[in-house]
Amino acid sequence: MEKIMQWQKAYEQNETQKVMRHALYYNPLELCVSVQENCTRNQHHFSVNINTLKAVNQQTSGRCWIFAGCNLLREEIAKRLNLAQFELSENYLAFYDKLEKIHTFCELAIAMKDAKADDRTFVWLVKTGIQDGGQWDMFVNLVEKYGIVPKDVMSETYQSANTATMNLLINTRLRRFAQEVRNLALMKREDEIYALKETLMQELYSLLCTCFGIPPQRFSFAYADRDGDVHHEQETTPLAFYHAHITTNLRDYVSLIHAPTKDKPFHEVFEVKYLAHANGQPVRYLNVPIEELKQAVIAQLKDGKLVWFGSDCNQFNDTKGGFWDDTSFDYNSAFGINFSIDKETALDMRDSAMNHAMVLSGVDLLNDQPLKWKIENSWGVDSGHNGYFTASDSWFQRFVYQAVVHKRYLTTQQLTDLEKQPRLLEPWDPMGTLAK
């Protein structure tokens, strides 16, 4: 109590904190620490700018990685078909993502049936369950296996846009399955496990159909182009539609990451255990210095190609103003506390990690150096600049962890590095965080 009285006396003599206390009584903290003189730095103008379609909205779901991937693909389709607006069905891919994740969980639960209840990997499995989040390689796995469909063919439902309750129910059922598998193993009745799995898969497939709708096996597609002419595509399949309209080989894209931690040397390749769908390609990264990542991204943007990227969107953002900028919020002066933390420490101490995927559609360069970046988000047209955001280069440096670029924009050294044997990361590694 003596210490507390000393602290209180010191606090009451601090006039800055008195003013801040009064301001915070009625106002959000972020507004009280905004740096007014930085407003001009975040203006929404870019020397390299790719015009893209109307922003989309993932609503109350963690499907940003699917939306970001679909935003890339739809531009190629819209250009090919001369469309003013077009959107792919994120719901269609989310349906199969959930089904694949359920299958992956089952296979891992069976493989770990003899693990101790407090085994760290088993605890990670049952605690994580299935979720909405994902990664670039997972997106590619889905579209190459199941194809794509226009949004009109499988539109959003309330449950696809608001997934929390459905996820809770699925995870409860999966955890019961995991325990039932362990019980069968204890009773030496392993031969019954896969029949149990088959029952579960049928149950949860039905649940997904009820919540998301039945995914189409075949469909027809009618559309009006920019000139008002109506076109009809005859009955096709999702895979045939994908191959007919997407000429880009998605396997030629590489995930560059910037993880400046001692356990992840630069120019090494990493994979994360259990992160991908069970039968798909693994999630793979090449770790590079941030300047190399920026150079590849800028080269792709200059070539008129969008960039799927992952960042920590929770840090220093102004949704109303439409920007991310770590220099526009002065928390240090407001509280008299040094809140600074370097990127390596932030990763190692779990203060920051990639948690949101978006699309880079421009960059503002001065003497060929980036000042700020243009972002196509998936939070709807009512956020930011009609759904688009600005990110300062200093924020990019600190909070961007991943960018997906075509191999043609990599250096000779980076292409050589890709041939290295991947190092395996545990599923709870910071770079195993899924974009939501």
CSV table of C-alpha atoms in Angstrom, one decimal:
chain,number,residue,atom,x,y,z
A,1,MET,CA,0.0,0.0,0.0
A,2,GLU,CA,2.9,2.4,0.6
A,3,LYS,CA,4.1,1.8,-2.9
A,4,ILE,CA,0.6,2.4,-4.3
A,5,MET,CA,0.4,5.7,-2.4
A,6,GLN,CA,3.8,6.7,-3.8
A,7,TRP,CA,2.6,5.9,-7.4
A,8,GLN,CA,-0.7,7.7,-6.9
A,9,LYS,CA,1.1,10.9,-5.6
A,10,ALA,CA,3.4,10.9,-8.5
A,11,TYR,CA,0.5,10.4,-10.9
A,12,GLU,CA,-1.5,13.2,-9.5
A,13,GLN,CA,1.4,15.6,-10.1
A,14,ASN,CA,1.5,14.7,-13.8
A,15,GLU,CA,-0.5,17.3,-15.6
A,16,THR,CA,-0.3,15.5,-19.0
A,17,GLN,CA,-1.9,12.4,-17.6
A,18,LYS,CA,-4.7,14.5,-16.0
A,19,VAL,CA,-5.5,16.0,-19.5
A,20,MET,CA,-5.4,12.5,-21.1
A,21,ARG,CA,-7.7,11.1,-18.4
A,22,HIS,CA,-10.2,13.8,-19.1
A,23,ALA,CA,-10.0,13.3,-22.8
A,24,LEU,CA,-10.3,9.5,-22.6
A,25,TYR,CA,-13.4,9.7,-20.4
A,26,TYR,CA,-15.6,10.3,-23.5
A,27,ASN,CA,-13.3,9.5,-26.5
A,28,PRO,CA,-11.7,6.5,-28.1
A,29,LEU,CA,-8.0,6.2,-27.2
A,30,GLU,CA,-6.9,6.1,-30.9
A,31,LEU,CA,-8.5,9.5,-31.6
A,32,CYS,CA,-6.8,11.1,-28.6
A,33,VAL,CA,-3.3,10.2,-29.8
A,34,SER,CA,-3.7,10.9,-33.6
A,35,VAL,CA,-0.9,12.9,-35.1
A,36,GLN,CA,-2.6,15.7,-37.1
A,37,GLU,CA,0.5,16.8,-39.0
A,38,ASN,CA,0.8,13.3,-40.6
A,39,CYS,CA,-2.6,13.6,-42.4
A,40,THR,CA,-1.0,14.6,-45.7
A,41,ARG,CA,1.3,11.6,-45.6
A,42,ASN,CA,-1.6,9.2,-46.0
A,43,GLN,CA,-3.4,10.8,-48.9
A,44,HIS,CA,-4.8,8.3,-51.3
A,45,HIS,CA,-2.6,9.0,-54.4
A,46,PHE,CA,-0.1,6.6,-55.9
A,47,SER,CA,2.5,6.8,-58.7
A,48,VAL,CA,1.9,3.1,-59.5
A,49,ASN,CA,-1.8,2.4,-59.5
A,50,ILE,CA,-3.8,-0.6,-60.7
A,51,ASN,CA,-7.4,0.2,-61.3
A,52,THR,CA,-9.5,-2.6,-59.8
A,53,LEU,CA,-13.1,-3.6,-59.3
A,54,LYS,CA,-15.5,-2.5,-56.5
A,55,ALA,CA,-14.4,-3.6,-53.0
A,56,VAL,CA,-16.1,-6.7,-51.5
A,57,ASN,CA,-17.1,-7.5,-48.0
A,58,GLN,CA,-16.2,-10.6,-46.0
A,59,GLN,CA,-18.6,-9.5,-43.2
A,60,THR,CA,-18.4,-11.2,-39.8
A,61,SER,CA,-16.2,-14.1,-41.0
A,62,GLY,CA,-12.5,-14.9,-41.2
A,63,ARG,CA,-12.3,-15.6,-44.9
A,64,CYS,CA,-10.1,-12.7,-45.9
A,65,TRP,CA,-7.6,-15.0,-47.6
A,66,ILE,CA,-10.3,-16.4,-49.8
A,67,PHE,CA,-11.6,-12.9,-50.6
A,68,ALA,CA,-8.1,-11.7,-51.4
A,69,GLY,CA,-7.4,-14.7,-53.7
A,70,CYS,CA,-10.8,-14.2,-55.4
A,71,ASN,CA,-10.0,-10.5,-55.9
A,72,LEU,CA,-6.9,-11.5,-57.9
A,73,LEU,CA,-8.7,-14.0,-60.1
A,74,ARG,CA,-11.8,-11.9,-60.8
A,75,GLU,CA,-9.7,-9.2,-62.4
A,76,GLU,CA,-8.5,-11.6,-65.0
A,77,ILE,CA,-12.0,-12.8,-65.7
A,78,ALA,CA,-13.5,-9.3,-65.8
A,79,LYS,CA,-10.8,-8.2,-68.2
A,80,ARG,CA,-11.4,-11.2,-70.4
A,81,LEU,CA,-15.2,-10.8,-70.5
A,82,ASN,CA,-15.2,-7.0,-70.5
A,83,LEU,CA,-17.1,-6.7,-67.2
A,84,ALA,CA,-17.6,-3.5,-65.2
A,85,GLN,CA,-18.2,-5.5,-62.0
A,86,PHE,CA,-17.7,-9.2,-61.1
A,87,GLU,CA,-17.3,-11.3,-58.0
A,88,LEU,CA,-16.5,-14.9,-57.5
A,89,SER,CA,-18.3,-17.0,-54.9
A,90,GLU,CA,-16.2,-16.9,-51.8
A,91,ASN,CA,-19.0,-19.0,-50.2
A,92,TYR,CA,-18.3,-21.9,-52.7
A,93,LEU,CA,-14.6,-22.1,-51.8
A,94,ALA,CA,-15.3,-21.6,-48.0
A,95,PHE,CA,-17.7,-24.6,-48.2
A,96,TYR,CA,-14.9,-26.9,-49.5
A,97,ASP,CA,-12.3,-25.3,-47.2
A,98,LYS,CA,-14.5,-26.3,-44.2
A,99,LEU,CA,-14.9,-29.8,-45.5
A,100,GLU,CA,-11.2,-30.2,-46.1
A,101,LYS,CA,-10.4,-28.9,-42.7
A,102,ILE,CA,-12.8,-31.3,-41.1
A,103,HIS,CA,-11.2,-34.1,-42.9
A,104,THR,CA,-7.7,-33.0,-41.9
A,105,PHE,CA,-8.8,-32.7,-38.3
A,106,CYS,CA,-10.2,-36.3,-38.4
A,107,GLU,CA,-7.0,-37.7,-39.9
A,108,LEU,CA,-4.8,-35.9,-37.3
A,109,ALA,CA,-7.0,-37.0,-34.5
A,110,ILE,CA,-6.7,-40.6,-35.7
A,111,ALA,CA,-3.0,-40.3,-36.1
A,112,MET,CA,-2.7,-38.9,-32.5
A,113,LYS,CA,-5.1,-41.4,-30.9
A,114,ASP,CA,-2.4,-42.7,-28.6
A,115,ALA,CA,-1.0,-39.3,-27.6
A,116,LYS,CA,-1.2,-38.1,-24.1
A,117,ALA,CA,-4.0,-35.7,-23.3
A,118,ASP,CA,-1.5,-33.0,-22.6
A,119,ASP,CA,0.7,-33.6,-25.6
A,120,ARG,CA,1.4,-30.2,-27.0
A,121,THR,CA,0.5,-31.1,-30.6
A,122,PHE,CA,-2.7,-32.9,-29.6
A,123,VAL,CA,-3.6,-29.9,-27.4
A,124,TRP,CA,-3.0,-27.6,-30.3
A,125,LEU,CA,-5.2,-29.8,-32.5
A,126,VAL,CA,-8.2,-29.9,-30.3
A,127,LYS,CA,-7.9,-26.3,-29.0
A,128,THR,CA,-7.6,-24.9,-32.6
A,129,GLY,CA,-10.2,-27.2,-34.1
A,130,ILE,CA,-11.3,-25.7,-37.5
A,131,GLN,CA,-11.5,-22.0,-38.2
A,132,ASP,CA,-12.2,-19.6,-41.1
A,133,GLY,CA,-8.6,-18.6,-41.6
A,134,GLY,CA,-6.2,-19.7,-44.3
A,135,GLN,CA,-3.1,-19.2,-46.4
A,136,TRP,CA,-2.3,-18.6,-50.1
A,137,ASP,CA,-1.3,-22.2,-50.7
A,138,MET,CA,-4.5,-23.4,-49.2
A,139,PHE,CA,-6.4,-21.1,-51.6
A,140,VAL,CA,-4.5,-22.6,-54.5
A,141,ASN,CA,-5.3,-26.1,-53.3
A,142,LEU,CA,-9.0,-25.3,-53.2
A,143,VAL,CA,-9.3,-23.7,-56.6
A,144,GLU,CA,-7.2,-26.4,-58.3
A,145,LYS,CA,-9.3,-29.2,-56.8
A,146,TYR,CA,-12.8,-27.7,-56.8
A,147,GLY,CA,-12.7,-24.9,-59.3
A,148,ILE,CA,-14.5,-21.6,-59.0
A,149,VAL,CA,-18.0,-20.2,-59.7
A,150,PRO,CA,-19.5,-16.7,-60.1
A,151,LYS,CA,-21.1,-15.3,-56.9
A,152,ASP,CA,-24.5,-15.5,-58.6
A,153,VAL,CA,-24.2,-19.2,-58.8
A,154,MET,CA,-23.6,-19.7,-55.1
A,155,SER,CA,-24.4,-16.5,-53.2
A,156,GLU,CA,-23.7,-15.7,-49.6
A,157,THR,CA,-26.0,-16.9,-46.8
A,158,TYR,CA,-26.3,-15.5,-43.3
A,159,GLN,CA,-24.2,-18.4,-41.9
A,160,SER,CA,-21.4,-18.1,-44.5
A,161,ALA,CA,-21.1,-14.4,-43.6
A,162,ASN,CA,-21.5,-14.9,-39.9
A,163,THR,CA,-19.6,-18.1,-39.0
A,164,ALA,CA,-19.0,-18.0,-35.3
A,165,THR,CA,-21.9,-20.2,-34.1
A,166,MET,CA,-21.5,-22.7,-36.9
A,167,ASN,CA,-17.7,-23.0,-36.2
A,168,LEU,CA,-18.5,-23.6,-32.5
A,169,LEU,CA,-20.9,-26.4,-33.3
A,170,ILE,CA,-18.5,-28.1,-35.7
A,171,ASN,CA,-15.6,-27.9,-33.2
A,172,THR,CA,-17.7,-29.4,-30.4
A,173,ARG,CA,-18.6,-32.3,-32.7
A,174,LEU,CA,-15.0,-32.7,-33.8
A,175,ARG,CA,-13.7,-32.8,-30.2
A,176,ARG,CA,-16.2,-35.5,-29.3
A,177,PHE,CA,-15.0,-37.4,-32.3
A,178,ALA,CA,-11.4,-37.1,-31.1
A,179,GLN,CA,-12.3,-38.5,-27.7
A,180,GLU,CA,-14.4,-41.4,-29.3
A,181,VAL,CA,-11.4,-42.3,-31.4
A,182,ARG,CA,-9.2,-42.4,-28.3
A,183,ASN,CA,-11.7,-44.6,-26.5
A,184,LEU,CA,-11.8,-47.1,-29.4
A,185,ALA,CA,-8.0,-47.2,-29.4
A,186,LEU,CA,-8.0,-48.0,-25.6
A,187,MET,CA,-10.6,-50.7,-26.2
A,188,LYS,CA,-8.5,-52.2,-29.0
A,189,ARG,CA,-11.3,-51.5,-31.5
A,190,GLU,CA,-9.3,-49.5,-34.0
A,191,ASP,CA,-11.1,-51.3,-36.9
A,192,GLU,CA,-14.2,-49.2,-36.0
A,193,ILE,CA,-12.5,-45.8,-36.3
A,194,TYR,CA,-12.9,-45.2,-40.0
A,195,ALA,CA,-16.6,-46.1,-39.9
A,196,LEU,CA,-16.9,-43.5,-37.1
A,197,LYS,CA,-15.1,-41.0,-39.3
A,198,GLU,CA,-17.4,-41.7,-42.3
A,199,THR,CA,-20.5,-41.0,-40.1
A,200,LEU,CA,-19.0,-37.8,-38.9
A,201,MET,CA,-18.1,-36.6,-42.4
A,202,GLN,CA,-21.7,-37.3,-43.6
A,203,GLU,CA,-23.1,-35.4,-40.6
A,204,LEU,CA,-20.9,-32.3,-41.1
A,205,TYR,CA,-21.2,-32.3,-44.9
A,206,SER,CA,-25.0,-32.1,-44.3
A,207,LEU,CA,-24.5,-29.3,-41.8
A,208,LEU,CA,-22.4,-27.3,-44.3
A,209,CYS,CA,-25.0,-27.7,-47.0
A,210,THR,CA,-27.7,-26.5,-44.5
A,211,CYS,CA,-25.6,-23.5,-43.5
A,212,PHE,CA,-23.9,-22.5,-46.8
A,213,GLY,CA,-26.1,-24.1,-49.4
A,214,ILE,CA,-25.4,-27.0,-51.8
A,215,PRO,CA,-22.3,-26.3,-53.9
A,216,PRO,CA,-23.2,-26.6,-57.6
A,217,GLN,CA,-21.7,-29.5,-59.6
A,218,ARG,CA,-22.8,-27.9,-62.9
A,219,PHE,CA,-24.1,-24.4,-63.8
A,220,SER,CA,-24.8,-22.0,-66.6
A,221,PHE,CA,-23.6,-18.4,-66.6
A,222,ALA,CA,-25.2,-15.3,-68.1
A,223,TYR,CA,-23.7,-11.9,-67.9
A,224,ALA,CA,-23.9,-8.4,-69.4
A,225,ASP,CA,-20.6,-6.7,-70.5
A,226,ARG,CA,-19.6,-3.1,-70.3
A,227,ASP,CA,-21.4,-2.4,-73.6
A,228,GLY,CA,-24.6,-3.8,-72.4
A,229,ASP,CA,-24.5,-7.0,-74.5
A,230,VAL,CA,-25.7,-10.1,-72.8
A,231,HIS,CA,-23.8,-13.3,-73.1
A,232,HIS,CA,-24.6,-16.9,-72.2
A,233,GLU,CA,-22.1,-19.6,-71.3
A,234,GLN,CA,-23.5,-23.0,-71.6
A,235,GLU,CA,-23.6,-25.5,-68.8
A,236,THR,CA,-20.2,-26.1,-67.3
A,237,THR,CA,-18.5,-27.4,-64.2
A,238,PRO,CA,-16.6,-25.3,-61.6
A,239,LEU,CA,-13.3,-26.8,-62.7
A,240,ALA,CA,-14.0,-26.2,-66.4
A,241,PHE,CA,-15.0,-22.6,-65.6
A,242,TYR,CA,-11.7,-22.2,-63.8
A,243,HIS,CA,-9.6,-23.6,-66.6
A,244,ALA,CA,-11.5,-21.7,-69.2
A,245,HIS,CA,-11.1,-18.3,-67.6
A,246,ILE,CA,-7.9,-18.4,-65.6
A,247,THR,CA,-4.7,-18.8,-67.7
A,248,THR,CA,-2.3,-18.0,-64.9
A,249,ASN,CA,-0.6,-20.9,-63.3
A,250,LEU,CA,-1.1,-20.3,-59.6
A,251,ARG,CA,1.7,-22.7,-58.8
A,252,ASP,CA,4.2,-20.2,-60.2
A,253,TYR,CA,3.5,-17.9,-57.3
A,254,VAL,CA,5.8,-18.0,-54.3
A,255,SER,CA,5.2,-16.8,-50.7
A,256,LEU,CA,7.9,-14.6,-49.6
A,257,ILE,CA,8.0,-13.9,-45.9
A,258,HIS,CA,9.9,-11.5,-43.7
A,259,ALA,CA,10.5,-13.2,-40.3
A,260,PRO,CA,13.6,-11.6,-38.9
A,261,THR,CA,14.0,-14.1,-36.0
A,262,LYS,CA,17.1,-16.1,-35.1
A,263,ASP,CA,15.3,-19.4,-35.7
A,264,LYS,CA,14.5,-18.5,-39.3
A,265,PRO,CA,17.6,-17.5,-41.3
A,266,PHE,CA,17.1,-15.5,-44.5
A,267,HIS,CA,17.1,-17.3,-47.8
A,268,GLU,CA,15.9,-20.5,-46.2
A,269,VAL,CA,12.6,-22.3,-47.1
A,270,PHE,CA,10.1,-23.2,-44.4
A,271,GLU,CA,6.9,-25.3,-44.2
A,272,VAL,CA,4.4,-25.4,-41.3
A,273,LYS,CA,3.3,-28.8,-40.0
A,274,TYR,CA,-0.4,-29.7,-40.4
A,275,LEU,CA,-1.3,-26.2,-41.7
A,276,ALA,CA,-2.5,-27.2,-45.2
A,277,HIS,CA,-5.4,-29.4,-46.2
A,278,ALA,CA,-4.5,-33.0,-45.7
A,279,ASN,CA,-4.1,-33.9,-49.4
A,280,GLY,CA,-3.0,-30.6,-50.7
A,281,GLN,CA,0.4,-28.9,-51.3
A,282,PRO,CA,2.0,-27.7,-48.0
A,283,VAL,CA,2.2,-24.1,-47.0
A,284,ARG,CA,5.7,-23.1,-48.0
A,285,TYR,CA,7.6,-19.8,-47.5
A,286,LEU,CA,10.9,-18.3,-48.6
A,287,ASN,CA,12.2,-16.0,-45.8
A,288,VAL,CA,13.9,-12.9,-47.2
A,289,PRO,CA,15.0,-9.4,-45.9
A,290,ILE,CA,12.2,-6.9,-46.1
A,291,GLU,CA,13.9,-4.9,-48.9
A,292,GLU,CA,14.0,-8.0,-51.1
A,293,LEU,CA,10.3,-8.6,-50.4
A,294,LYS,CA,9.5,-5.0,-51.3
A,295,GLN,CA,11.6,-5.1,-54.5
A,296,ALA,CA,9.7,-8.2,-55.8
A,297,VAL,CA,6.3,-6.6,-54.8
A,298,ILE,CA,7.1,-3.3,-56.6
A,299,ALA,CA,8.3,-5.2,-59.7
A,300,GLN,CA,5.0,-7.1,-59.9
A,301,LEU,CA,2.9,-3.9,-59.3
A,302,LYS,CA,4.8,-2.1,-62.0
A,303,ASP,CA,3.9,-4.9,-64.3
A,304,GLY,CA,0.2,-4.3,-63.6
A,305,LYS,CA,-0.2,-7.4,-61.4
A,306,LEU,CA,-1.9,-7.4,-58.0
A,307,VAL,CA,-0.2,-8.8,-55.0
A,308,TRP,CA,-1.8,-11.1,-52.3
A,309,PHE,CA,-0.2,-10.2,-49.0
A,310,GLY,CA,-0.5,-10.9,-45.2
A,311,SER,CA,0.0,-8.4,-42.4
A,312,ASP,CA,-1.0,-7.6,-38.8
A,313,CYS,CA,-4.1,-5.5,-39.4
A,314,ASN,CA,-4.6,-4.8,-35.7
A,315,GLN,CA,-1.7,-2.4,-35.5
A,316,PHE,CA,-2.1,1.4,-35.9
A,317,ASN,CA,-5.1,1.4,-38.1
A,318,ASP,CA,-7.7,4.1,-38.8
A,319,THR,CA,-10.7,2.4,-40.5
A,320,LYS,CA,-12.6,5.6,-40.9
A,321,GLY,CA,-9.6,7.5,-42.3
A,322,GLY,CA,-8.6,4.5,-44.4
A,323,PHE,CA,-5.0,4.1,-43.4
A,324,TRP,CA,-2.4,2.1,-41.5
A,325,ASP,CA,0.4,4.2,-40.2
A,326,ASP,CA,2.5,3.6,-37.1
A,327,THR,CA,3.7,7.2,-37.1
A,328,SER,CA,0.2,8.6,-36.9
A,329,PHE,CA,-0.6,7.5,-33.4
A,330,ASP,CA,1.6,8.9,-30.6
A,331,TYR,CA,0.9,6.5,-27.7
A,332,ASN,CA,4.4,7.2,-26.2
A,333,SER,CA,3.8,10.9,-25.6
A,334,ALA,CA,0.2,10.3,-24.5
A,335,PHE,CA,1.2,8.0,-21.6
A,336,GLY,CA,4.8,8.8,-21.1
A,337,ILE,CA,5.7,5.2,-21.8
A,338,ASN,CA,7.9,3.7,-24.5
A,339,PHE,CA,5.7,1.1,-26.3
A,340,SER,CA,8.2,0.5,-29.1
A,341,ILE,CA,9.1,-3.1,-29.9
A,342,ASP,CA,11.2,-4.4,-32.8
A,343,LYS,CA,9.8,-6.9,-35.3
A,344,GLU,CA,11.9,-9.8,-34.1
A,345,THR,CA,10.8,-9.4,-30.5
A,346,ALA,CA,7.2,-8.9,-31.6
A,347,LEU,CA,7.2,-12.3,-33.3
A,348,ASP,CA,9.1,-14.2,-30.7
A,349,MET,CA,7.0,-12.7,-27.8
A,350,ARG,CA,3.7,-13.2,-29.8
A,351,ASP,CA,3.0,-9.5,-29.8
A,352,SER,CA,2.4,-9.5,-33.5
A,353,ALA,CA,1.9,-11.9,-36.4
A,354,MET,CA,0.2,-12.1,-39.8
A,355,ASN,CA,-3.6,-12.2,-39.2
A,356,HIS,CA,-5.2,-10.6,-42.3
A,357,ALA,CA,-4.8,-11.1,-46.0
A,358,MET,CA,-5.5,-8.3,-48.5
A,359,VAL,CA,-4.4,-7.2,-52.0
A,360,LEU,CA,-1.8,-4.6,-52.8
A,361,SER,CA,-2.9,-2.6,-55.9
A,362,GLY,CA,-0.5,0.3,-56.0
A,363,VAL,CA,2.5,2.0,-54.5
A,364,ASP,CA,3.7,5.6,-54.3
A,365,LEU,CA,7.4,5.9,-55.3
A,366,LEU,CA,9.8,8.8,-54.9
A,367,ASN,CA,13.2,8.2,-56.4
A,368,ASP,CA,12.1,4.6,-56.8
A,369,GLN,CA,11.7,4.2,-53.1
A,370,PRO,CA,8.2,3.4,-51.6
A,371,LEU,CA,6.5,6.1,-49.5
A,372,LYS,CA,3.1,4.4,-49.1
A,373,TRP,CA,1.1,1.5,-50.5
A,374,LYS,CA,-2.4,1.1,-51.8
A,375,ILE,CA,-4.5,-1.8,-50.4
A,376,GLU,CA,-7.7,-3.4,-51.6
A,377,ASN,CA,-9.4,-4.7,-48.5
A,378,SER,CA,-12.4,-6.9,-48.0
A,379,TRP,CA,-14.3,-4.9,-45.4
A,380,GLY,CA,-16.9,-3.4,-47.8
A,381,VAL,CA,-17.1,0.0,-49.5
A,382,ASP,CA,-18.1,1.8,-46.3
A,383,SER,CA,-14.6,1.4,-44.8
A,384,GLY,CA,-11.6,3.4,-45.9
A,385,HIS,CA,-11.7,5.0,-49.3
A,386,ASN,CA,-14.6,3.0,-50.8
A,387,GLY,CA,-13.0,-0.1,-49.4
A,388,TYR,CA,-9.4,0.8,-50.3
A,389,PHE,CA,-6.7,1.8,-47.8
A,390,THR,CA,-3.3,3.5,-47.6
A,391,ALA,CA,-0.4,2.0,-45.7
A,392,SER,CA,2.7,4.0,-44.9
A,393,ASP,CA,6.0,2.3,-45.8
A,394,SER,CA,7.1,2.4,-42.2
A,395,TRP,CA,4.0,0.4,-41.2
A,396,PHE,CA,4.7,-2.0,-44.2
A,397,GLN,CA,8.2,-2.5,-42.8
A,398,ARG,CA,7.0,-3.4,-39.4
A,399,PHE,CA,3.7,-5.3,-39.9
A,400,VAL,CA,3.8,-6.9,-43.3
A,401,TYR,CA,4.9,-10.5,-43.0
A,402,GLN,CA,4.1,-12.1,-46.3
A,403,ALA,CA,3.7,-11.3,-50.0
A,404,VAL,CA,2.9,-13.7,-52.9
A,405,VAL,CA,4.8,-12.9,-56.1
A,406,HIS,CA,5.3,-14.7,-59.4
A,407,LYS,CA,8.6,-16.4,-59.9
A,408,ARG,CA,9.5,-14.1,-62.7
A,409,TYR,CA,10.0,-11.3,-60.2
A,410,LEU,CA,12.5,-13.2,-58.1
A,411,THR,CA,16.2,-12.9,-58.2
A,412,THR,CA,18.5,-15.7,-59.4
A,413,GLN,CA,19.6,-16.3,-55.8
A,414,GLN,CA,16.0,-16.5,-54.6
A,415,LEU,CA,15.1,-19.0,-57.3
A,416,THR,CA,18.1,-21.1,-56.3
A,417,ASP,CA,17.0,-20.8,-52.6
A,418,LEU,CA,13.6,-22.2,-53.5
A,419,GLU,CA,15.2,-25.6,-54.3
A,420,LYS,CA,16.5,-26.0,-50.7
A,421,GLN,CA,15.0,-28.6,-48.5
A,422,PRO,CA,12.3,-27.0,-46.4
A,423,ARG,CA,12.7,-26.6,-42.6
A,424,LEU,CA,9.6,-27.7,-40.7
A,425,LEU,CA,7.9,-25.2,-38.3
A,426,GLU,CA,5.6,-26.3,-35.5
A,427,PRO,CA,1.9,-25.5,-36.1
A,428,TRP,CA,2.0,-22.9,-33.2
A,429,ASP,CA,4.9,-21.0,-34.7
A,430,PRO,CA,4.1,-17.3,-35.3
A,431,MET,CA,4.4,-17.9,-39.1
A,432,GLY,CA,1.7,-20.6,-38.8
A,433,THR,CA,-0.9,-18.0,-38.0
A,434,LEU,CA,-3.8,-18.1,-40.4
A,435,ALA,CA,-5.1,-15.0,-42.1
A,436,LYS,CA,-8.7,-14.2,-40.9
